[in-house]
Amino acid sequence: MANSTDSPLKSDALLEQLKQYLTTDAGKQVVKNIGHVYQINISPKKIGTDEVVYTIDLKKGEVTKGPYEGGKPDATLSFQDEDFIKIALGKMNPQMAFLRGALKIKGSISAAQKFTPDIFPKPAKL
């Protein structure tokens, strides 16, 4: 299993883009509109195993690796790497992912419902 730390999740690049995006005017608007803190647990294969934890703080406009340290996040969302990418890119509906068990939610359901592809930067069309 030592190999799993060497291969970054596909989600890592997407979360890095989000971190940059939140510093832009459009990103600041997202922060203003949402105002929640999300802890994101991303697993390479099966939810709950070998999770990489990120905090997406849409109160401060920050993305950090590691669990939320300012108390409890508004919602904790757990995904497989592939499903997180699909949801973030708008290729999978978050409600359907939840119903199918591809997304697990702890905390505020209303906060979780605001976690949509709209908070992510749109991929550049070539």
Coordinates of N, CA, C and O in Angstrom, one line a residue:
M1 N 0.8 -1.2 0.0 CA 0.0 0.0 0.0 C 0.8 1.3 0.0 O 0.3 2.3 -0.1
A2 N 2.1 1.2 0.2 CA 3.0 2.3 0.2 C 2.9 3.1 -1.1 O 3.1 4.3 -1.1
N3 N 2.5 2.5 -2.1 CA 2.4 3.1 -3.4 C 1.3 4.1 -3.5 O 1.4 5.1 -4.3
S4 N 0.2 4.0 -2.7 CA -0.9 4.8 -2.8 C -0.6 6.3 -2.5 O -1.2 7.2 -3.0
T5 N 0.4 6.5 -1.7 CA 0.8 7.9 -1.3 C 1.6 8.6 -2.5 O 1.6 9.8 -2.6
D6 N 2.2 7.7 -3.3 CA 3.0 8.3 -4.4 C 2.1 8.8 -5.5 O 2.4 9.7 -6.2
S7 N 1.0 8.0 -5.8 CA 0.2 8.4 -6.9 C -0.9 9.4 -6.4 O -1.8 9.0 -5.6
P8 N -0.8 10.6 -6.8 CA -1.8 11.6 -6.3 C -3.2 11.2 -6.9 O -3.3 10.7 -8.0
L9 N -4.2 11.6 -6.2 CA -5.6 11.4 -6.7 C -5.8 12.3 -7.9 O -5.2 13.4 -8.0
K10 N -6.6 12.0 -8.8 CA -7.0 12.8 -9.9 C -7.6 14.1 -9.3 O -7.5 15.2 -9.9
S11 N -8.3 14.0 -8.2 CA -8.9 15.2 -7.6 C -8.0 16.2 -7.1 O -8.3 17.4 -7.0
D12 N -6.7 15.8 -6.8 CA -5.7 16.8 -6.3 C -5.6 18.0 -7.3 O -5.6 19.1 -6.8
A13 N -5.5 17.7 -8.6 CA -5.3 18.8 -9.6 C -6.6 19.7 -9.6 O -6.4 20.9 -9.7
L14 N -7.7 19.1 -9.5 CA -9.0 19.8 -9.5 C -9.1 20.8 -8.3 O -9.5 21.9 -8.4
L15 N -8.7 20.2 -7.1 CA -8.7 21.0 -5.9 C -7.7 22.1 -5.9 O -7.9 23.2 -5.4
E16 N -6.6 21.9 -6.6 CA -5.5 22.9 -6.8 C -6.1 24.1 -7.6 O -5.9 25.3 -7.4
Q17 N -6.8 23.7 -8.7 CA -7.5 24.7 -9.6 C -8.5 25.5 -8.8 O -8.6 26.7 -9.0
L18 N -9.3 24.8 -7.9 CA -10.3 25.5 -7.1 C -9.6 26.5 -6.2 O -10.1 27.6 -6.0
K19 N -8.5 26.1 -5.6 CA -7.7 27.0 -4.7 C -7.4 28.3 -5.5 O -7.6 29.4 -4.9
Q20 N -6.9 28.2 -6.7 CA -6.5 29.4 -7.5 C -7.8 30.2 -7.9 O -7.8 31.4 -7.8
Y21 N -8.8 29.4 -8.2 CA -10.1 30.1 -8.7 C -10.7 30.9 -7.6 O -11.2 32.0 -7.9
L22 N -10.6 30.5 -6.3 CA -11.2 31.2 -5.3 C -10.6 32.6 -5.0 O -11.1 33.4 -4.3
T23 N -9.4 32.8 -5.6 CA -8.7 34.1 -5.4 C -9.2 35.1 -6.5 O -8.9 36.3 -6.4
T24 N -9.9 34.6 -7.5 CA -10.4 35.5 -8.6 C -11.7 36.2 -8.2 O -12.3 35.8 -7.2
D25 N -12.1 37.1 -9.0 CA -13.4 37.8 -8.7 C -14.6 36.8 -8.7 O -15.4 36.9 -7.9
A26 N -14.6 35.9 -9.7 CA -15.7 35.0 -9.9 C -15.6 34.0 -8.6 O -16.7 33.7 -8.1
G27 N -14.4 33.6 -8.2 CA -14.3 32.8 -7.0 C -14.8 33.4 -5.8 O -15.4 32.8 -4.9
K28 N -14.5 34.7 -5.6 CA -14.9 35.5 -4.5 C -16.4 35.6 -4.4 O -17.0 35.6 -3.3
Q29 N -17.1 35.6 -5.6 CA -18.5 35.7 -5.7 C -19.1 34.3 -5.2 O -20.1 34.3 -4.4
V30 N -18.4 33.2 -5.5 CA -18.9 31.9 -5.0 C -18.8 31.9 -3.5 O -19.7 31.4 -2.8
V31 N -17.7 32.4 -2.9 CA -17.5 32.4 -1.5 C -18.7 33.2 -0.8 O -19.3 32.8 0.1
K32 N -19.0 34.4 -1.4 CA -20.0 35.2 -0.9 C -21.4 34.5 -1.0 O -22.2 34.6 0.0
N33 N -21.6 33.8 -2.0 CA -22.9 33.1 -2.2 C -23.1 31.9 -1.4 O -24.2 31.6 -1.0
I34 N -22.0 31.2 -1.1 CA -22.2 29.9 -0.4 C -22.0 30.0 1.1 O -22.8 29.7 1.9
G35 N -20.8 30.5 1.5 CA -20.5 30.7 2.9 C -20.6 29.5 3.8 O -21.0 29.6 5.0
H36 N -20.2 28.4 3.3 CA -20.1 27.1 4.1 C -18.7 26.6 4.1 O -17.9 26.9 3.2
V37 N -18.4 25.7 5.1 CA -17.2 25.0 5.1 C -17.4 23.5 4.9 O -18.3 22.9 5.6
Y38 N -16.7 23.0 3.9 CA -16.9 21.5 3.6 C -15.6 20.8 3.9 O -14.5 21.3 3.6
Q39 N -15.7 19.7 4.5 CA -14.6 18.7 4.6 C -14.9 17.7 3.6 O -15.9 17.1 3.6
I40 N -13.9 17.5 2.7 CA -14.0 16.5 1.6 C -13.1 15.3 1.9 O -11.9 15.5 2.1
N41 N -13.7 14.1 1.9 CA -12.9 12.9 2.1 C -12.9 12.2 0.8 O -14.0 11.7 0.3
I42 N -11.7 12.0 0.2 CA -11.7 11.4 -1.2 C -10.9 10.1 -1.0 O -9.7 10.1 -0.6
S43 N -11.5 9.0 -1.5 CA -10.8 7.7 -1.5 C -10.5 7.3 -2.9 O -11.3 7.5 -3.8
P44 N -9.3 6.6 -3.0 CA -8.9 6.2 -4.4 C -9.9 5.1 -4.9 O -10.2 5.2 -6.1
K45 N -10.3 4.2 -4.1 CA -11.2 3.1 -4.6 C -12.5 3.0 -3.8 O -13.6 3.2 -4.4
K46 N -12.5 2.8 -2.5 CA -13.7 2.5 -1.8 C -13.9 3.6 -0.7 O -12.9 3.9 0.0
I47 N -15.0 4.2 -0.6 CA -15.3 5.3 0.4 C -14.9 4.7 1.8 O -15.3 3.6 2.1
G48 N -14.2 5.5 2.5 CA -13.8 5.2 3.8 C -12.4 4.5 4.0 O -12.0 4.3 5.1
T49 N -11.8 4.2 2.8 CA -10.4 3.6 2.9 C -9.4 4.5 2.2 O -9.7 5.1 1.2
D50 N -8.3 4.6 2.9 CA -7.1 5.4 2.3 C -7.6 6.9 1.9 O -7.2 7.4 0.9
E51 N -8.4 7.5 2.7 CA -9.0 8.8 2.4 C -7.9 9.9 2.4 O -7.1 9.9 3.3
V52 N -8.0 10.8 1.5 CA -7.3 12.0 1.5 C -8.3 13.1 1.9 O -9.3 13.2 1.3
V53 N -8.0 13.9 2.9 CA -8.9 14.8 3.4 C -8.5 16.3 3.0 O -7.4 16.7 3.1
Y54 N -9.5 17.0 2.5 CA -9.4 18.4 2.1 C -10.4 19.2 2.9 O -11.5 18.7 3.2
T55 N -10.1 20.5 3.1 CA -11.1 21.4 3.6 C -11.3 22.5 2.5 O -10.4 23.1 2.1
I56 N -12.6 22.6 2.1 CA -12.9 23.7 1.2 C -13.7 24.7 2.1 O -14.9 24.5 2.4
D57 N -13.1 25.8 2.4 CA -13.6 26.8 3.3 C -14.2 28.0 2.4 O -13.5 28.8 1.9
L58 N -15.5 27.9 2.2 CA -16.2 28.9 1.4 C -16.7 30.1 2.2 O -17.6 30.8 1.8
K59 N -16.1 30.2 3.4 CA -16.3 31.4 4.2 C -15.1 32.3 4.0 O -15.2 33.5 3.9
K60 N -13.9 31.7 4.0 CA -12.7 32.4 3.8 C -12.2 32.4 2.4 O -11.2 33.1 2.0
G61 N -12.7 31.4 1.6 CA -12.2 31.3 0.2 C -10.8 30.5 0.2 O -9.9 30.9 -0.5
E62 N -10.7 29.4 0.9 CA -9.5 28.7 1.0 C -9.7 27.2 0.8 O -10.8 26.7 1.1
V63 N -8.7 26.6 0.2 CA -8.7 25.1 0.0 C -7.5 24.6 0.7 O -6.4 25.1 0.3
T64 N -7.6 23.7 1.7 CA -6.4 23.2 2.3 C -6.5 21.7 2.4 O -7.6 21.1 2.5
K65 N -5.3 21.1 2.5 CA -5.2 19.7 2.7 C -5.3 19.4 4.1 O -4.6 20.0 4.9
G66 N -6.1 18.4 4.5 CA -6.2 18.1 6.0 C -7.6 18.4 6.5 O -8.4 19.1 5.8
P67 N -7.9 17.9 7.7 CA -9.2 18.1 8.2 C -9.4 19.6 8.7 O -8.5 20.3 8.9
Y68 N -10.7 20.0 8.7 CA -11.0 21.3 9.2 C -10.6 21.5 10.6 O -11.0 20.7 11.4
E69 N -10.0 22.6 10.9 CA -9.5 22.8 12.2 C -10.2 23.9 13.0 O -9.9 24.2 14.1
G70 N -11.2 24.5 12.4 CA -11.9 25.6 13.1 C -13.2 25.2 13.7 O -14.2 25.9 13.7
G71 N -13.3 23.9 14.3 CA -14.5 23.4 14.8 C -15.0 22.3 13.9 O -14.3 21.5 13.4
K72 N -16.4 22.3 13.7 CA -17.0 21.3 12.8 C -17.3 22.0 11.5 O -17.8 23.1 11.4
P73 N -17.0 21.3 10.4 CA -17.4 21.8 9.1 C -18.9 21.7 9.0 O -19.6 21.0 9.7
D74 N -19.5 22.6 8.1 CA -20.9 22.6 7.9 C -21.4 21.2 7.4 O -22.4 20.7 7.7
A75 N -20.6 20.6 6.5 CA -20.9 19.3 5.9 C -19.6 18.6 5.6 O -18.6 19.2 5.2
T76 N -19.6 17.3 5.8 CA -18.5 16.4 5.4 C -19.0 15.5 4.3 O -20.0 14.9 4.5
L77 N -18.3 15.6 3.2 CA -18.7 14.8 2.0 C -17.6 13.8 1.7 O -16.5 14.1 1.6
S78 N -18.0 12.5 1.5 CA -17.1 11.5 1.2 C -17.4 10.9 -0.2 O -18.6 10.6 -0.5
F79 N -16.3 10.8 -1.0 CA -16.5 10.4 -2.4 C -15.3 9.4 -2.7 O -14.3 9.4 -2.1
Q80 N -15.5 8.6 -3.8 CA -14.4 8.0 -4.5 C -13.8 9.1 -5.4 O -14.5 10.0 -5.9
D81 N -12.6 9.0 -5.7 CA -11.9 9.9 -6.5 C -12.6 10.2 -7.9 O -12.9 11.3 -8.2
E82 N -12.9 9.1 -8.6 CA -13.6 9.2 -9.9 C -15.0 10.0 -9.7 O -15.3 10.8 -10.6
D83 N -15.7 9.6 -8.7 CA -17.0 10.2 -8.5 C -16.9 11.7 -8.2 O -17.7 12.5 -8.7
F84 N -15.9 12.1 -7.4 CA -15.7 13.5 -7.1 C -15.5 14.3 -8.3 O -16.0 15.4 -8.6
I85 N -14.6 13.7 -9.2 CA -14.3 14.4 -10.5 C -15.6 14.6 -11.3 O -15.9 15.7 -11.8
K86 N -16.4 13.5 -11.4 CA -17.6 13.6 -12.2 C -18.6 14.6 -11.7 O -19.2 15.4 -12.4
I87 N -18.7 14.7 -10.3 CA -19.6 15.7 -9.7 C -19.1 17.1 -10.0 O -19.8 18.0 -10.4
A88 N -17.8 17.3 -9.7 CA -17.2 18.6 -9.9 C -17.3 19.1 -11.3 O -17.5 20.3 -11.5
L89 N -17.2 18.2 -12.3 CA -17.2 18.6 -13.7 C -18.7 18.7 -14.2 O -18.9 18.9 -15.4
G90 N -19.6 18.3 -13.3 CA -21.0 18.4 -13.8 C -21.5 17.2 -14.6 O -22.5 17.2 -15.2
K91 N -20.7 16.1 -14.5 CA -21.0 14.9 -15.3 C -21.9 13.9 -14.5 O -22.4 12.9 -15.0
M92 N -22.0 14.2 -13.2 CA -22.8 13.4 -12.3 C -23.6 14.3 -11.4 O -23.0 15.2 -10.8
N93 N -24.9 14.1 -11.3 CA -25.7 14.8 -10.4 C -25.4 14.5 -8.9 O -25.5 13.3 -8.6
P94 N -25.1 15.5 -8.1 CA -24.8 15.1 -6.7 C -25.9 14.4 -5.9 O -25.7 13.5 -5.2
Q95 N -27.2 14.8 -6.2 CA -28.3 14.1 -5.6 C -28.4 12.6 -6.0 O -28.6 11.7 -5.2
M96 N -28.2 12.4 -7.3 CA -28.2 11.0 -7.8 C -27.0 10.2 -7.2 O -27.1 9.0 -6.8
A97 N -25.8 10.9 -7.0 CA -24.7 10.2 -6.4 C -25.0 9.8 -5.0 O -24.6 8.7 -4.6
F98 N -25.6 10.7 -4.3 CA -26.0 10.4 -2.9 C -27.0 9.2 -2.8 O -26.8 8.3 -2.0
L99 N -28.0 9.2 -3.7 CA -29.0 8.1 -3.7 C -28.3 6.8 -4.0 O -28.7 5.8 -3.5
R100 N -27.3 6.8 -4.9 CA -26.6 5.6 -5.3 C -25.6 5.2 -4.3 O -24.9 4.1 -4.5
G101 N -25.3 6.0 -3.3 CA -24.2 5.7 -2.4 C -22.8 6.1 -2.8 O -21.9 5.7 -2.2
A102 N -22.8 6.9 -3.9 CA -21.4 7.3 -4.4 C -21.0 8.6 -3.7 O -19.9 9.0 -3.8
L103 N -21.9 9.1 -2.8 CA -21.6 10.3 -2.0 C -22.2 10.1 -0.7 O -23.4 9.7 -0.6
K104 N -21.4 10.3 0.3 CA -21.9 10.1 1.7 C -21.8 11.5 2.4 O -20.8 12.2 2.2
I105 N -22.8 11.9 3.1 CA -22.9 13.2 3.7 C -23.0 13.1 5.2 O -23.8 12.3 5.7
K106 N -22.2 13.9 6.0 CA -22.4 14.0 7.4 C -22.6 15.5 7.6 O -21.9 16.3 7.0
G107 N -23.5 15.9 8.5 CA -23.6 17.3 8.8 C -24.9 17.9 8.1 O -25.8 17.1 7.9
S108 N -24.8 19.1 7.8 CA -26.0 19.8 7.3 C -26.3 19.4 5.8 O -25.4 19.6 4.9
I109 N -27.5 18.9 5.6 CA -27.9 18.5 4.3 C -28.1 19.8 3.4 O -27.7 19.8 2.3
S110 N -28.6 20.8 4.0 CA -28.8 22.1 3.2 C -27.5 22.6 2.8 O -27.4 23.1 1.7
A111 N -26.4 22.6 3.6 CA -25.1 23.0 3.2 C -24.6 22.1 2.1 O -24.0 22.6 1.1
A112 N -24.8 20.8 2.3 CA -24.3 19.8 1.3 C -25.0 20.1 -0.1 O -24.4 19.9 -1.1
Q113 N -26.3 20.5 -0.1 CA -27.0 20.8 -1.3 C -26.4 21.9 -2.1 O -26.6 22.0 -3.3
K114 N -25.7 22.8 -1.4 CA -25.0 23.9 -2.1 C -23.7 23.6 -2.7 O -23.1 24.4 -3.4
F115 N -23.2 22.3 -2.4 CA -22.0 21.9 -3.0 C -22.3 21.3 -4.4 O -22.6 20.1 -4.6
T116 N -22.2 22.2 -5.4 CA -22.5 21.8 -6.8 C -21.4 22.1 -7.7 O -20.4 22.8 -7.3
P117 N -21.5 21.6 -8.9 CA -20.4 21.9 -9.9 C -20.2 23.5 -10.1 O -19.1 23.9 -10.5
D118 N -21.1 24.3 -9.7 CA -21.0 25.7 -9.9 C -19.9 26.3 -9.0 O -19.4 27.4 -9.4
I119 N -19.5 25.6 -8.0 CA -18.4 26.2 -7.2 C -17.0 26.0 -7.8 O -16.0 26.6 -7.4
F120 N -16.9 25.1 -8.8 CA -15.7 24.8 -9.4 C -15.5 25.7 -10.6 O -16.4 26.0 -11.3
P121 N -14.2 26.0 -11.0 CA -13.9 26.7 -12.2 C -14.3 25.9 -13.4 O -14.2 24.7 -13.3
K122 N -14.8 26.5 -14.4 CA -15.2 25.7 -15.6 C -14.0 25.3 -16.3 O -13.1 26.1 -16.5
P123 N -13.9 24.0 -16.8 CA -12.7 23.6 -17.5 C -12.7 24.4 -18.8 O -13.7 24.7 -19.5
A124 N -11.5 24.8 -19.2 CA -11.3 25.5 -20.5 C -11.7 24.7 -21.6 O -11.2 23.5 -21.8
K125 N -12.5 25.2 -22.5 CA -12.9 24.5 -23.7 C -11.8 24.8 -24.8 O -11.5 25.9 -25.0
L126 N -11.3 23.7 -25.4 CA -10.3 23.9 -26.4 C -10.9 23.9 -27.8 O -11.9 23.4 -28.1

